Coordinates of C-alpha atoms and ligand atoms in Angstrom, one line a residue:
M1 CA -0.5 -81.5 -297.5
D2 CA -0.1 -80.8 -301.2
N3 CA -0.6 -77.4 -302.6
D4 CA -4.2 -77.9 -303.6
S5 CA -5.3 -79.2 -300.3
A6 CA -3.2 -76.5 -298.5
G7 CA -5.2 -73.9 -300.5
A8 CA -8.5 -75.6 -299.8
H9 CA -7.6 -75.7 -296.1
D10 CA -6.8 -71.9 -296.1
Y11 CA -10.1 -71.2 -297.9
E12 CA -12.1 -73.2 -295.4
Q13 CA -10.5 -71.4 -292.5
A14 CA -11.2 -68.0 -294.0
R15 CA -14.8 -69.2 -295.0
L16 CA -15.4 -70.3 -291.4
Y17 CA -14.0 -67.1 -290.0
A18 CA -16.4 -65.1 -292.4
L19 CA -19.3 -67.2 -291.3
R20 CA -18.6 -66.8 -287.6
Q21 CA -18.1 -63.0 -288.0
L22 CA -21.8 -62.8 -289.0
N23 CA -22.9 -64.2 -285.7
L24 CA -25.6 -66.2 -287.4
L25 CA -24.9 -69.7 -286.1
D26 CA -27.3 -71.0 -283.4
T27 CA -29.4 -67.8 -283.4
P28 CA -33.2 -68.1 -283.0
P29 CA -35.4 -68.4 -286.1
S30 CA -36.3 -65.1 -287.7
E31 CA -39.3 -64.3 -289.9
S32 CA -37.2 -62.5 -292.5
F33 CA -35.6 -65.9 -293.4
D34 CA -38.6 -68.0 -292.8
R35 CA -40.6 -66.0 -295.3
I36 CA -38.1 -67.0 -298.0
T37 CA -38.0 -70.7 -297.2
R38 CA -41.8 -70.9 -297.1
M39 CA -41.9 -69.2 -300.5
A40 CA -39.3 -71.6 -301.9
S41 CA -41.2 -74.6 -300.7
K42 CA -44.4 -73.3 -302.2
F43 CA -42.9 -72.2 -305.4
F44 CA -41.1 -75.5 -306.1
G45 CA -44.0 -77.6 -304.7
M46 CA -41.5 -79.5 -302.5
P47 CA -42.1 -80.4 -298.8
I48 CA -38.6 -79.3 -297.6
A49 CA -36.8 -76.0 -298.1
A50 CA -34.0 -74.6 -295.9
V51 CA -31.3 -72.0 -295.4
S52 CA -28.5 -74.2 -294.5
L53 CA -25.2 -72.9 -293.1
T54 CA -22.0 -75.0 -293.3
D55 CA -20.2 -75.0 -290.0
A56 CA -16.9 -77.0 -289.5
D57 CA -18.6 -80.4 -289.0
R58 CA -22.3 -79.8 -289.3
Q59 CA -25.1 -78.2 -291.5
W60 CA -27.0 -75.9 -289.4
F61 CA -30.4 -74.5 -290.5
K62 CA -31.0 -70.8 -290.1
S63 CA -34.5 -71.4 -291.5
R64 CA -36.3 -74.6 -292.5
V65 CA -39.7 -75.9 -293.7
G66 CA -40.6 -79.6 -293.4
V67 CA -37.7 -80.8 -291.2
E68 CA -37.8 -81.2 -287.5
H69 CA -34.1 -81.0 -286.6
W70 CA -31.8 -78.0 -286.6
E71 CA -28.7 -79.6 -288.0
I72 CA -27.2 -82.6 -289.6
P73 CA -23.6 -83.8 -289.8
R74 CA -21.7 -82.2 -292.5
F75 CA -20.3 -85.5 -293.8
K76 CA -22.0 -86.5 -297.0
A77 CA -24.4 -83.6 -296.8
C78 CA -25.2 -82.1 -300.2
C79 CA -25.1 -78.6 -298.8
G80 CA -21.5 -79.2 -297.7
E81 CA -20.7 -79.9 -301.4
V82 CA -22.3 -76.6 -302.4
A83 CA -20.2 -74.8 -299.7
D84 CA -16.9 -76.6 -301.0
E85 CA -17.6 -76.1 -304.6
S86 CA -19.3 -72.7 -304.5
A87 CA -21.7 -73.9 -307.3
V88 CA -25.2 -75.0 -307.7
L89 CA -25.8 -78.7 -307.0
V90 CA -28.7 -80.7 -308.3
V91 CA -29.1 -84.4 -307.3
P92 CA -32.2 -85.7 -309.2
D93 CA -32.2 -89.0 -307.2
L94 CA -30.0 -89.5 -304.1
L95 CA -30.4 -93.2 -304.3
E96 CA -28.8 -93.2 -307.8
S97 CA -26.0 -91.0 -306.8
P98 CA -22.6 -92.8 -306.0
T99 CA -21.8 -90.1 -303.3
Y100 CA -25.2 -89.7 -301.6
H101 CA -27.0 -93.1 -301.9
D102 CA -25.8 -94.0 -298.3
S103 CA -26.0 -90.4 -296.8
V104 CA -28.0 -89.4 -293.8
L105 CA -30.3 -87.6 -296.1
A106 CA -31.0 -90.6 -298.3
E107 CA -31.5 -92.8 -295.3
S108 CA -34.0 -90.4 -293.9
G109 CA -36.1 -90.8 -297.1
I110 CA -35.0 -87.8 -299.2
R111 CA -34.6 -88.5 -302.9
F112 CA -34.1 -85.1 -304.5
Y113 CA -31.8 -82.2 -303.7
A114 CA -31.2 -78.8 -305.3
G115 CA -29.0 -76.1 -303.6
A116 CA -27.7 -72.7 -304.6
P117 CA -24.6 -71.2 -302.9
L118 CA -25.1 -68.5 -300.3
Q119 CA -22.1 -66.4 -301.2
T120 CA -20.8 -63.3 -299.5
Q121 CA -19.5 -60.3 -301.5
E122 CA -16.0 -61.4 -300.6
G123 CA -16.6 -64.7 -302.4
Y124 CA -17.1 -67.0 -299.3
T125 CA -19.8 -69.6 -299.5
L126 CA -21.6 -69.8 -296.2
G127 CA -23.9 -72.7 -297.1
A128 CA -26.8 -73.3 -299.4
M129 CA -30.4 -72.2 -300.1
C130 CA -31.9 -75.7 -300.8
V131 CA -35.2 -77.4 -301.7
L132 CA -35.6 -81.2 -301.1
D133 CA -38.2 -83.7 -302.1
T134 CA -39.0 -87.2 -301.1
Q135 CA -39.5 -88.0 -304.8
P136 CA -36.9 -88.1 -307.5
R137 CA -37.3 -85.1 -309.8
E138 CA -35.9 -82.9 -312.6
I139 CA -35.4 -79.2 -312.3
S140 CA -35.3 -76.7 -315.3
A141 CA -32.6 -74.1 -315.9
E142 CA -35.1 -71.4 -315.2
E143 CA -36.0 -72.9 -311.9
V144 CA -32.3 -73.1 -311.0
A145 CA -32.1 -69.4 -311.8
I146 CA -35.0 -68.8 -309.4
L147 CA -33.3 -70.8 -306.6
Q148 CA -30.2 -68.7 -307.2
D149 CA -32.3 -65.5 -306.8
M150 CA -33.7 -66.8 -303.6
A151 CA -30.1 -67.5 -302.4
A152 CA -29.3 -63.9 -303.3
M153 CA -32.3 -62.7 -301.3
V154 CA -31.1 -64.7 -298.3
M155 CA -27.6 -63.1 -298.6
A156 CA -29.0 -59.7 -299.0
Q157 CA -31.0 -60.3 -295.7
I158 CA -27.8 -61.6 -294.0
E159 CA -25.8 -58.6 -295.1
L160 CA -28.5 -56.1 -294.2
Q161 CA -28.8 -57.6 -290.7
H162 CA -25.0 -57.5 -290.4
A163 CA -24.7 -53.9 -291.5
F164 CA -27.5 -52.8 -289.3
G165 CA -25.8 -51.3 -286.2
R166 CA -22.6 -50.9 -288.1
I167 CA -23.5 -48.1 -290.4
D168 CA -24.1 -44.5 -289.3
P169 CA -27.5 -43.8 -290.6
L170 CA -26.8 -40.1 -291.1
T171 CA -23.6 -40.3 -293.1
G172 CA -23.9 -43.8 -294.4
L173 CA -20.3 -44.3 -293.1
P174 CA -19.3 -47.4 -291.1
N175 CA -19.6 -46.6 -287.4
R176 CA -17.6 -47.2 -284.2
S177 CA -18.7 -51.0 -284.0
Q178 CA -17.4 -51.5 -287.5
F179 CA -14.2 -49.6 -286.6
A180 CA -13.7 -52.0 -283.6
E181 CA -14.3 -55.0 -285.9
D182 CA -12.0 -53.8 -288.6
L183 CA -9.3 -53.1 -286.1
D184 CA -9.6 -56.6 -284.8
D185 CA -9.3 -58.0 -288.3
L186 CA -6.3 -55.8 -289.1
G187 CA -4.7 -57.1 -285.9
R188 CA -5.1 -60.6 -287.1
D189 CA -3.9 -60.0 -290.7
D190 CA -1.1 -57.6 -290.1
P191 CA -0.2 -57.5 -286.4
D192 CA 3.2 -55.8 -286.6
K193 CA 2.5 -53.1 -289.1
P194 CA 2.7 -49.6 -287.5
R195 CA -0.5 -47.6 -288.0
C196 CA -2.0 -44.3 -286.8
A197 CA -5.5 -43.4 -286.2
L198 CA -6.6 -39.9 -287.3
F199 CA -9.5 -38.5 -285.4
T200 CA -11.2 -35.5 -287.1
E201 CA -13.6 -33.5 -285.0
V202 CA -15.5 -30.9 -286.9
L203 CA -17.2 -29.3 -283.8
D204 CA -16.6 -29.7 -280.2
I205 CA -19.4 -30.6 -277.9
E206 CA -20.0 -27.0 -277.0
Q207 CA -20.4 -25.8 -280.5
V208 CA -22.7 -28.8 -281.3
S209 CA -25.0 -27.7 -278.5
I210 CA -24.9 -24.0 -279.6
L211 CA -25.7 -24.9 -283.2
H212 CA -28.3 -27.3 -282.0
R213 CA -30.0 -24.5 -280.1
V214 CA -29.6 -21.9 -282.8
M215 CA -30.2 -23.9 -286.0
G216 CA -31.9 -27.0 -284.8
P217 CA -30.9 -30.7 -285.2
A218 CA -31.4 -30.9 -288.9
Y219 CA -28.6 -28.4 -289.4
I220 CA -26.1 -30.5 -287.5
D221 CA -27.1 -33.6 -289.4
E222 CA -26.5 -31.7 -292.7
L223 CA -23.2 -30.5 -291.4
A224 CA -22.2 -34.1 -290.6
R225 CA -23.3 -35.3 -294.0
V226 CA -21.4 -32.5 -295.8
A227 CA -18.3 -33.0 -293.7
A228 CA -18.4 -36.9 -294.3
R229 CA -18.6 -36.3 -298.0
G230 CA -15.9 -33.7 -298.0
L231 CA -13.5 -35.8 -296.0
Q232 CA -14.2 -39.0 -298.1
V233 CA -13.5 -37.1 -301.3
A234 CA -10.2 -35.8 -299.9
L235 CA -9.2 -39.2 -298.8
G236 CA -10.2 -41.0 -301.8
K237 CA -12.6 -43.9 -302.2
A238 CA -10.1 -46.6 -301.2
Q239 CA -9.6 -45.1 -297.7
R240 CA -12.2 -46.3 -295.2
L241 CA -13.7 -43.4 -293.1
Y242 CA -15.6 -44.1 -290.0
C243 CA -18.2 -41.9 -288.3
V244 CA -17.7 -42.4 -284.6
G245 CA -19.8 -39.6 -283.1
P246 CA -21.7 -36.5 -284.0
C247 CA -19.4 -34.8 -286.5
Q248 CA -16.5 -37.0 -285.5
F249 CA -14.7 -39.1 -288.0
V250 CA -11.7 -41.5 -287.8
H251 CA -9.6 -43.2 -290.4
L252 CA -6.4 -45.2 -290.3
V253 CA -3.2 -44.5 -292.0
D254 CA 0.2 -46.3 -292.1
G255 CA 2.6 -45.3 -289.4
R256 CA 4.7 -42.2 -290.0
G257 CA 6.5 -39.4 -288.2
D258 CA 4.7 -36.7 -286.2
A259 CA 5.4 -33.9 -288.7
E260 CA 3.8 -35.8 -291.5
L261 CA 0.8 -36.8 -289.4
I262 CA 0.3 -33.1 -288.5
A263 CA 0.6 -32.1 -292.1
I264 CA -2.1 -34.6 -293.1
G265 CA -4.3 -33.3 -290.3
L266 CA -3.9 -29.7 -291.3
R267 CA -4.7 -30.6 -295.0
L268 CA -8.0 -32.4 -293.8
R269 CA -8.8 -29.3 -291.6
E270 CA -8.4 -27.0 -294.7
T271 CA -10.6 -29.3 -296.7
L272 CA -13.3 -28.9 -294.1
L273 CA -12.9 -25.2 -293.7
A274 CA -13.3 -24.8 -297.5
L275 CA -16.8 -26.5 -297.5
Q276 CA -19.5 -24.0 -298.1
L277 CA -21.7 -25.0 -295.2
I278 CA -18.8 -24.6 -292.8
R279 CA -17.7 -21.3 -294.3
E280 CA -21.2 -19.9 -294.0
A281 CA -21.9 -21.4 -290.5
P282 CA -23.5 -19.0 -288.1
I283 CA -20.6 -19.6 -285.7
L284 CA -16.8 -20.0 -286.3
V285 CA -16.3 -23.8 -286.8
H286 CA -12.9 -25.0 -285.7
P287 CA -12.2 -28.5 -287.0
V288 CA -9.3 -30.2 -285.4
V289 CA -7.4 -33.5 -286.2
G290 CA -5.7 -35.6 -283.6
A291 CA -3.4 -38.5 -284.5
A292 CA -2.6 -41.5 -282.3
P293 CA 0.0 -44.2 -283.1
L294 CA -1.4 -47.7 -282.3
S295 CA -0.3 -51.2 -282.0
L296 CA -2.5 -53.4 -284.0
G297 CA -3.7 -56.5 -282.0
K298 CA -2.7 -54.8 -278.7
D299 CA -4.7 -51.5 -278.5
S300 CA -8.4 -51.9 -278.3
A301 CA -10.6 -49.8 -280.4
V302 CA -11.8 -48.0 -277.2
D303 CA -8.2 -47.1 -276.3
V304 CA -7.4 -45.9 -279.9
L305 CA -10.5 -43.7 -280.1
R306 CA -9.8 -42.3 -276.6
T307 CA -6.1 -41.5 -277.3
A308 CA -6.8 -40.0 -280.7
H309 CA -9.6 -38.0 -279.4
S310 CA -7.4 -36.8 -276.6
A311 CA -4.9 -35.6 -279.1
C312 CA -7.8 -33.8 -280.8
Q313 CA -8.7 -32.0 -277.6
D314 CA -5.1 -31.0 -276.9
A315 CA -5.0 -29.6 -280.4
R316 CA -8.1 -27.7 -279.8
Q317 CA -6.8 -26.3 -276.5
T318 CA -3.5 -25.1 -278.1
E319 CA -5.4 -23.9 -281.1
A320 CA -2.9 -25.9 -283.2
G321 CA -5.5 -27.3 -285.6
A322 CA -3.8 -30.7 -285.6
G323 CA -1.7 -32.6 -283.1
V324 CA -0.3 -36.0 -282.2
Y325 CA -1.1 -37.9 -279.0
S326 CA 1.3 -37.2 -276.1
Q327 CA 1.4 -39.8 -273.4
A328 CA 2.7 -37.2 -270.9
L329 CA -0.1 -34.8 -271.6
D330 CA -2.7 -37.5 -271.5
A331 CA -1.4 -38.8 -268.2
S332 CA -1.5 -35.3 -266.7
H333 CA -5.2 -35.0 -268.0
R334 CA -6.0 -38.3 -266.4
R335 CA -4.4 -37.4 -263.1
R336 CA -6.4 -34.1 -263.1
F337 CA -9.5 -36.1 -263.8
T338 CA -8.8 -38.6 -261.0
L339 CA -8.0 -35.8 -258.5
L340 CA -11.2 -34.0 -259.4
S341 CA -13.4 -37.1 -259.2
D342 CA -11.7 -38.3 -256.0
F343 CA -11.9 -35.0 -254.0
R344 CA -15.5 -35.5 -253.0
A345 CA -14.6 -38.8 -251.3
A346 CA -11.7 -37.0 -249.7
L347 CA -14.0 -34.4 -248.2
A348 CA -16.2 -37.2 -246.8
S349 CA -13.4 -39.4 -245.5
A350 CA -12.0 -39.0 -242.0
D351 CA -8.3 -39.2 -242.8
Q352 CA -7.5 -38.0 -246.2
L353 CA -7.5 -34.2 -245.5
R354 CA -5.9 -32.3 -242.7
L355 CA -4.7 -28.9 -241.9
V356 CA -1.1 -27.8 -241.1
Y357 CA -0.1 -24.5 -239.6
Q358 CA 2.8 -22.2 -240.5
P359 CA 3.8 -19.6 -237.9
R360 CA 3.6 -16.0 -238.8
V361 CA 6.2 -14.1 -236.9
E362 CA 6.4 -10.4 -236.0
L363 CA 9.9 -9.5 -237.3
S364 CA 10.8 -6.9 -234.6
S365 CA 9.7 -8.9 -231.5
R366 CA 10.4 -12.4 -233.0
E367 CA 7.1 -13.3 -231.6
C368 CA 4.7 -15.7 -233.3
I369 CA 1.4 -13.8 -233.6
G370 CA -0.4 -15.9 -236.1
A371 CA -0.6 -19.0 -238.2
E372 CA -1.6 -19.8 -241.6
A373 CA -3.8 -22.8 -242.1
L374 CA -2.7 -24.8 -245.1
L375 CA -4.6 -27.8 -246.5
R376 CA -3.0 -31.2 -247.0
W377 CA -4.4 -34.2 -248.9
R378 CA -3.2 -37.7 -248.6
H379 CA -4.7 -39.5 -251.6
P380 CA -5.3 -43.3 -250.8
E381 CA -3.3 -44.3 -253.9
L382 CA -1.4 -41.3 -255.2
G383 CA -0.1 -40.2 -251.9
D384 CA 0.4 -36.6 -250.8
I385 CA -1.0 -34.2 -253.3
S386 CA 0.2 -30.5 -253.1
P387 CA -2.5 -28.0 -252.6
A388 CA -0.8 -26.0 -255.4
E389 CA -1.9 -28.9 -257.7
F390 CA -5.4 -29.7 -256.4
I391 CA -6.8 -26.4 -255.2
P392 CA -6.7 -24.7 -258.7
L393 CA -8.5 -27.9 -260.0
I394 CA -11.2 -27.7 -257.4
E395 CA -11.7 -24.0 -257.6
N396 CA -14.5 -23.2 -260.1
T397 CA -16.1 -26.5 -259.6
P398 CA -19.1 -27.0 -257.2
L399 CA -16.6 -28.6 -254.7
A400 CA -14.9 -25.2 -254.1
D401 CA -17.5 -24.2 -251.5
P402 CA -17.4 -27.5 -249.5
L403 CA -13.7 -27.4 -249.6
T404 CA -13.5 -23.9 -247.9
D405 CA -16.3 -24.8 -245.6
W406 CA -14.3 -27.9 -244.5
V407 CA -11.3 -25.7 -243.8
M408 CA -13.3 -23.0 -242.2
R409 CA -14.9 -25.3 -239.6
R410 CA -11.5 -26.7 -238.6
V411 CA -9.8 -23.3 -238.5
V412 CA -12.6 -22.0 -236.3
A413 CA -12.3 -25.0 -234.0
Q414 CA -8.4 -24.8 -233.8
A415 CA -8.6 -21.0 -233.1
Q416 CA -11.0 -21.7 -230.4
S417 CA -8.8 -24.3 -228.8
W418 CA -5.8 -22.0 -228.9
H419 CA -7.7 -19.1 -227.5
R420 CA -8.9 -21.3 -224.6
Q421 CA -5.2 -22.2 -224.0
G422 CA -4.5 -18.5 -223.7
R423 CA -2.7 -18.3 -227.0
T424 CA -4.1 -15.3 -228.9
L425 CA -3.0 -16.3 -232.3
A426 CA -4.6 -14.9 -235.5
V427 CA -5.3 -17.9 -237.8
S428 CA -5.2 -17.2 -241.6
L429 CA -7.9 -18.8 -243.7
N430 CA -7.2 -19.0 -247.5
V431 CA -10.4 -18.3 -249.5
S432 CA -10.9 -18.8 -253.2
A433 CA -12.4 -16.1 -255.3
C434 CA -15.4 -18.3 -256.1
N435 CA -16.2 -18.8 -252.4
L436 CA -17.4 -15.1 -252.3
D437 CA -20.0 -16.1 -254.8
A438 CA -21.9 -17.9 -252.0
P439 CA -24.2 -15.2 -250.6
D440 CA -24.0 -16.6 -247.1
F441 CA -20.2 -16.9 -247.0
A442 CA -19.6 -14.0 -244.5
E443 CA -22.4 -14.9 -242.3
R444 CA -21.3 -18.5 -242.1
L445 CA -17.9 -17.5 -240.9
L446 CA -19.2 -14.9 -238.5
S447 CA -21.8 -17.1 -237.0
R448 CA -19.3 -19.9 -236.5
M449 CA -16.9 -17.6 -234.9
A450 CA -19.6 -16.2 -232.6
Q451 CA -20.6 -19.7 -231.6
A452 CA -17.0 -20.5 -230.7
E453 CA -16.9 -17.1 -228.8
L454 CA -13.9 -15.9 -230.9
P455 CA -13.1 -12.2 -231.3
A456 CA -12.8 -10.9 -234.8
S457 CA -9.1 -10.8 -234.4
A458 CA -8.8 -14.5 -234.1
I459 CA -9.2 -15.2 -237.8
E460 CA -7.9 -13.4 -240.9
V461 CA -9.0 -14.0 -244.4
E462 CA -6.5 -14.3 -247.3
L463 CA -7.5 -13.6 -250.9
T464 CA -5.4 -13.2 -254.0
E465 CA -5.4 -10.0 -256.0
T466 CA -7.2 -11.8 -258.8
A467 CA -9.8 -13.0 -256.4
L468 CA -10.4 -9.5 -255.2
F469 CA -10.6 -7.9 -258.6
G470 CA -12.2 -10.4 -260.9
Q471 CA -15.3 -10.4 -258.8
G472 CA -18.8 -8.8 -259.1
R473 CA -20.7 -6.8 -256.6
G474 CA -21.8 -9.8 -254.5
A475 CA -18.2 -10.6 -253.6
W476 CA -17.6 -7.1 -252.5
Q477 CA -20.7 -7.2 -250.3
Q478 CA -19.3 -10.4 -248.6
L479 CA -16.0 -8.6 -248.0
D480 CA -17.7 -5.5 -246.7
R481 CA -19.7 -7.6 -244.3
L482 CA -16.5 -9.2 -242.9
I483 CA -14.7 -5.9 -242.6
E484 CA -17.7 -4.4 -240.8
A485 CA -17.4 -7.3 -238.3
G486 CA -13.8 -6.4 -237.7
I487 CA -12.2 -9.3 -239.7
Q488 CA -8.9 -8.4 -241.3
I489 CA -8.4 -9.2 -245.0
A490 CA -5.0 -10.0 -246.5
I491 CA -4.0 -9.6 -250.2
D492 CA -2.2 -12.9 -250.8
D493 CA 0.6 -13.5 -253.3
F494 CA 0.9 -9.7 -253.7
G495 CA 2.8 -8.6 -256.8
T496 CA 1.9 -11.7 -258.9
G497 CA -1.6 -10.7 -260.1
Y498 CA -2.5 -7.3 -261.4
S499 CA 1.0 -6.0 -260.4
S500 CA -0.2 -2.5 -260.1
L501 CA 0.4 -0.6 -256.9
A502 CA -2.0 2.1 -257.8
Y503 CA -5.1 0.0 -257.2
L504 CA -4.1 -0.8 -253.7
Q505 CA -6.2 2.2 -252.4
D506 CA -9.4 0.7 -253.8
I507 CA -9.0 -2.6 -252.0
P508 CA -10.8 -3.1 -248.6
A509 CA -7.9 -5.0 -247.1
Q510 CA -5.6 -4.3 -244.2
I511 CA -2.8 -6.7 -244.9
V512 CA -0.4 -7.2 -247.8
K513 CA 1.4 -10.5 -248.2
I514 CA 4.3 -10.0 -250.6
D515 CA 4.7 -13.1 -252.7
R516 CA 7.6 -15.4 -252.0
S517 CA 8.9 -15.1 -255.5
F518 CA 10.1 -11.5 -254.7
I519 CA 11.4 -12.4 -251.2
R520 CA 13.4 -15.5 -252.3
R521 CA 15.6 -13.5 -254.5
L522 CA 16.3 -10.6 -252.1
D523 CA 19.7 -12.0 -251.1
D524 CA 21.3 -11.9 -254.5
L525 CA 19.1 -9.8 -256.9
P526 CA 19.4 -6.0 -256.4
R527 CA 16.3 -5.6 -258.7
S528 CA 14.3 -7.7 -256.2
R529 CA 15.4 -5.5 -253.4
T530 CA 14.3 -2.3 -255.3
L531 CA 10.9 -3.9 -256.0
V532 CA 10.4 -5.0 -252.4
E533 CA 11.5 -1.7 -251.1
A534 CA 9.0 0.1 -253.4
M535 CA 6.2 -2.3 -252.3
L536 CA 6.9 -1.8 -248.7
S537 CA 7.1 1.9 -248.8
M538 CA 3.9 2.1 -250.8
A539 CA 2.0 -0.3 -248.6
H540 CA 3.4 1.5 -245.5
N541 CA 2.1 4.9 -246.8
L542 CA -1.2 3.4 -247.5
G543 CA -1.4 2.0 -244.0
Y544 CA -1.2 -1.6 -244.7
R545 CA 0.4 -4.2 -242.5
V546 CA 3.0 -6.1 -244.5
V547 CA 3.8 -9.7 -244.3
A548 CA 6.7 -11.2 -246.2
E549 CA 6.2 -14.8 -247.4
G550 CA 9.0 -17.3 -248.0
V551 CA 11.5 -16.0 -245.7
E552 CA 14.3 -18.6 -245.9
T553 CA 17.5 -17.0 -244.7
Q554 CA 18.6 -14.9 -241.7
Q555 CA 19.9 -12.3 -244.2
T556 CA 16.5 -11.9 -245.7
Y557 CA 15.0 -11.7 -242.3
D558 CA 17.3 -9.0 -241.1
Y559 CA 16.9 -7.1 -244.4
L560 CA 13.2 -7.1 -244.2
E561 CA 13.2 -6.1 -240.5
S562 CA 15.5 -3.1 -241.4
L563 CA 13.0 -1.9 -244.0
G564 CA 10.2 -2.0 -241.3
C565 CA 8.4 -5.1 -242.7
H566 CA 6.0 -6.1 -240.0
E567 CA 5.7 -9.8 -240.3
G568 CA 7.5 -12.8 -241.9
Q569 CA 6.5 -16.3 -242.7
G570 CA 8.9 -18.9 -244.0
Y571 CA 11.1 -21.9 -243.7
L572 CA 13.6 -20.0 -241.6
M573 CA 11.1 -19.8 -238.8
A574 CA 9.2 -23.0 -239.5
R575 CA 7.7 -25.1 -242.2
P576 CA 4.0 -25.7 -242.1
L577 CA 3.6 -28.0 -239.0
E578 CA 1.1 -30.5 -237.7
V579 CA -1.0 -29.1 -234.8
G580 CA 1.1 -31.0 -232.2
D581 CA 4.4 -30.0 -233.7
F582 CA 3.2 -26.4 -234.0
E583 CA 2.4 -26.3 -230.4
T584 CA 5.8 -27.8 -229.5
W585 CA 7.4 -25.2 -231.8
L586 CA 5.6 -22.4 -230.1
T587 CA 6.9 -23.4 -226.7
A588 CA 10.5 -23.8 -228.1
S589 CA 10.2 -20.6 -230.0
G590 CA 9.7 -18.7 -226.8
A591 CA 13.3 -19.8 -226.0
W592 CA 14.5 -19.0 -229.5
Q593 CA 13.0 -15.5 -229.1
R594 CA 14.7 -15.0 -225.8
W595 CA 18.0 -16.2 -227.1
N596 CA 17.6 -13.9 -230.2
A597 CA 16.9 -10.9 -228.1
A598 CA 19.8 -11.6 -225.8
S599 CA 22.2 -12.0 -228.8
R600 CA 21.4 -8.6 -230.2
Ligands
C2E1 P1 -0.2 -19.7 -250.2 O1 -1.4 -19.3 -249.6 O2 0.7 -18.7 -250.8 O3 0.6 -20.5 -249.1 C1 2.0 -20.3 -248.8 C2 2.7 -21.5 -249.5 O4 4.1 -21.1 -249.4 C3 2.5 -22.8 -248.7 O5 2.6 -23.8 -249.8 C4 3.7 -22.8 -247.9 O6 4.1 -24.2 -247.6 C5 4.8 -22.3 -248.8 N1 5.9 -21.7 -248.0 C6 5.8 -21.1 -246.8 N2 7.1 -20.6 -246.5 C7 7.9 -21.1 -247.5 C8 9.4 -20.9 -247.7 O7 10.1 -20.3 -246.9 N3 9.8 -21.3 -248.8 C9 9.1 -21.9 -249.8 N4 9.6 -22.4 -251.0 N5 7.7 -22.1 -249.6 C10 7.2 -21.6 -248.4 P2 1.5 -24.9 -249.7 O8 1.1 -25.3 -248.5 O9 2.1 -25.9 -250.7 O10 0.2 -24.2 -250.4 C11 0.2 -23.8 -251.7 C12 -1.0 -23.0 -252.0 O11 -2.2 -23.8 -252.0 C13 -1.2 -21.8 -251.0 O12 -0.4 -20.8 -251.3 C14 -2.7 -21.5 -251.3 O13 -2.8 -20.8 -252.4 C15 -3.2 -22.9 -251.5 N6 -3.9 -23.4 -250.3 C16 -3.4 -24.2 -249.3 N7 -4.4 -24.4 -248.3 C17 -5.4 -23.8 -248.8 C18 -6.8 -23.7 -248.4 O14 -7.1 -24.2 -247.2 N8 -7.7 -23.0 -249.1 C19 -7.4 -22.5 -250.3 N9 -8.3 -21.8 -251.0 N10 -6.2 -22.5 -250.7 C20 -5.2 -23.2 -250.1
CA2 CA1 -2.2 -17.9 -248.3
CA3 CA1 0.8 -16.6 -250.7

């Protein structure tokens, strides 16, 4: 190919791409185009008029008057020449024309042709607005100008239709669909160039809803418009800003380091905060900017928007104002989301959840007098999930109650089974603060225990300090009801919450479980020893039974025993065990206990 034809080839490729982007080819007829072709045919007094689009090898008619078929071959079609030359073409008599005398058109009886180019703003000619006659004719310069006006009307219609659904009507900014399309284009033009998406969120969803309620929807609309204008001015006209959601904007910048991205984000945030409407808003508006690096041509618009928005939310949570996407943070959010959404299925499934039991041993007698029920979750894809990970997620969701209910049923059944075997163990049930919000919580436990013919001593309830103190009257009523029925309440993880010994006297509990973080360090930290000694003597004086959690060494065991600590729980005695293993351990521990007693 010589230079000229190589250039022509490139132009034709770009032209075809522009045409296909408009999604016009082979679409059904539409009145908005037919109106123009009817007008053209009438005005010029010619039987045929058409909006003709030049595809790779055919002329396709988006609208036509006076012809039956939808397309003709491009070869020797007059409209094809208009597309190639991007200029008006008038052929007064096809039979006289050296090019067209033997064309398909001439053979079908057409003598006259006039076509004006349908040209996009970027300068690509998509085809022609044309009028045809079966008679040879002349056309005046004035008439040519009118044909060009009609071509411009067709183009306006095409561009309007294309823009529809790509422009945010409120801000006039290109929207999410346009963002997706532009990202595609960039991926094609400049695949290897590093870029970043900057996501600016003026208000979070909660603020939107508050403002909506307080000020009405018009206020949010105005805020979006003002923010859009403010951002566009700050970015400059050349920078394309997209509106991708209510008060959410995105733009692309060339790739650069985190510090620089954050600096840009913070500047944009300042711009927004300086806007009068935002300064005077009835609530504090906290705009945040999140940046996400992206690989053009690889990351989809959906991914880019998601990661950039995730950076935004992290920035909001850390009150940083601006932040860069972190894969690790995002993965942990996604994991949390997965766990949360999969837990309902776990509750319904037969084999994902189970309880294990950890022995509670009376230190002086070495006898196992109880067991703590601990929940285990084997996720079908993610494997074993620690309760320390999923329980805090589930607490404060509507699933917290079904969770505890699930545990409660099994704990009651297990306690019943042990009692029937003649093992009078006290089984500890872990309860979350929010469980006490259910007004029937205590009754549910008591009536199930009654049905299982269990004495009050068969089950103990463990609650953390925070659970005991952060609650309203309803929660205290639940506890009072349990205590009234003779159920023992334990303060779990003692020492990690309010960390004040003075409030102990106000708590309606009988047992204190010293958190394992204090017990763990007993062997080598004198300070821990002082703390544990103080906790123990205080708890003793107030009449509590004290359980030490996390007893891992014999030294710790002996030390706690010497201080008069009542019970211990920990890996030294046993890890949390499956029911069968627990029962085996119990039998064996009888032997352990006898051996221990003899060895003293
Ligand atoms: P927790 O109530 O403090 O339970 C004691 C935790 O300490 C258990 O962790 C147990 O395996 C662990 N542990 C026991 N002895 C030792 C030891 O000697 N060394 C060490 N390093 N750890 C020891 P687990 O089973 O992972 O449970 C974690 C937490 O999840 C529990 O802490 C409890 O807060 C919560 N949880 C477990 N099951 C339930 C449940 O059924 N309901 C509720 N609401 N929470 C539960
Ligand atoms: Ca516990
Ligand atoms: Ca604990």
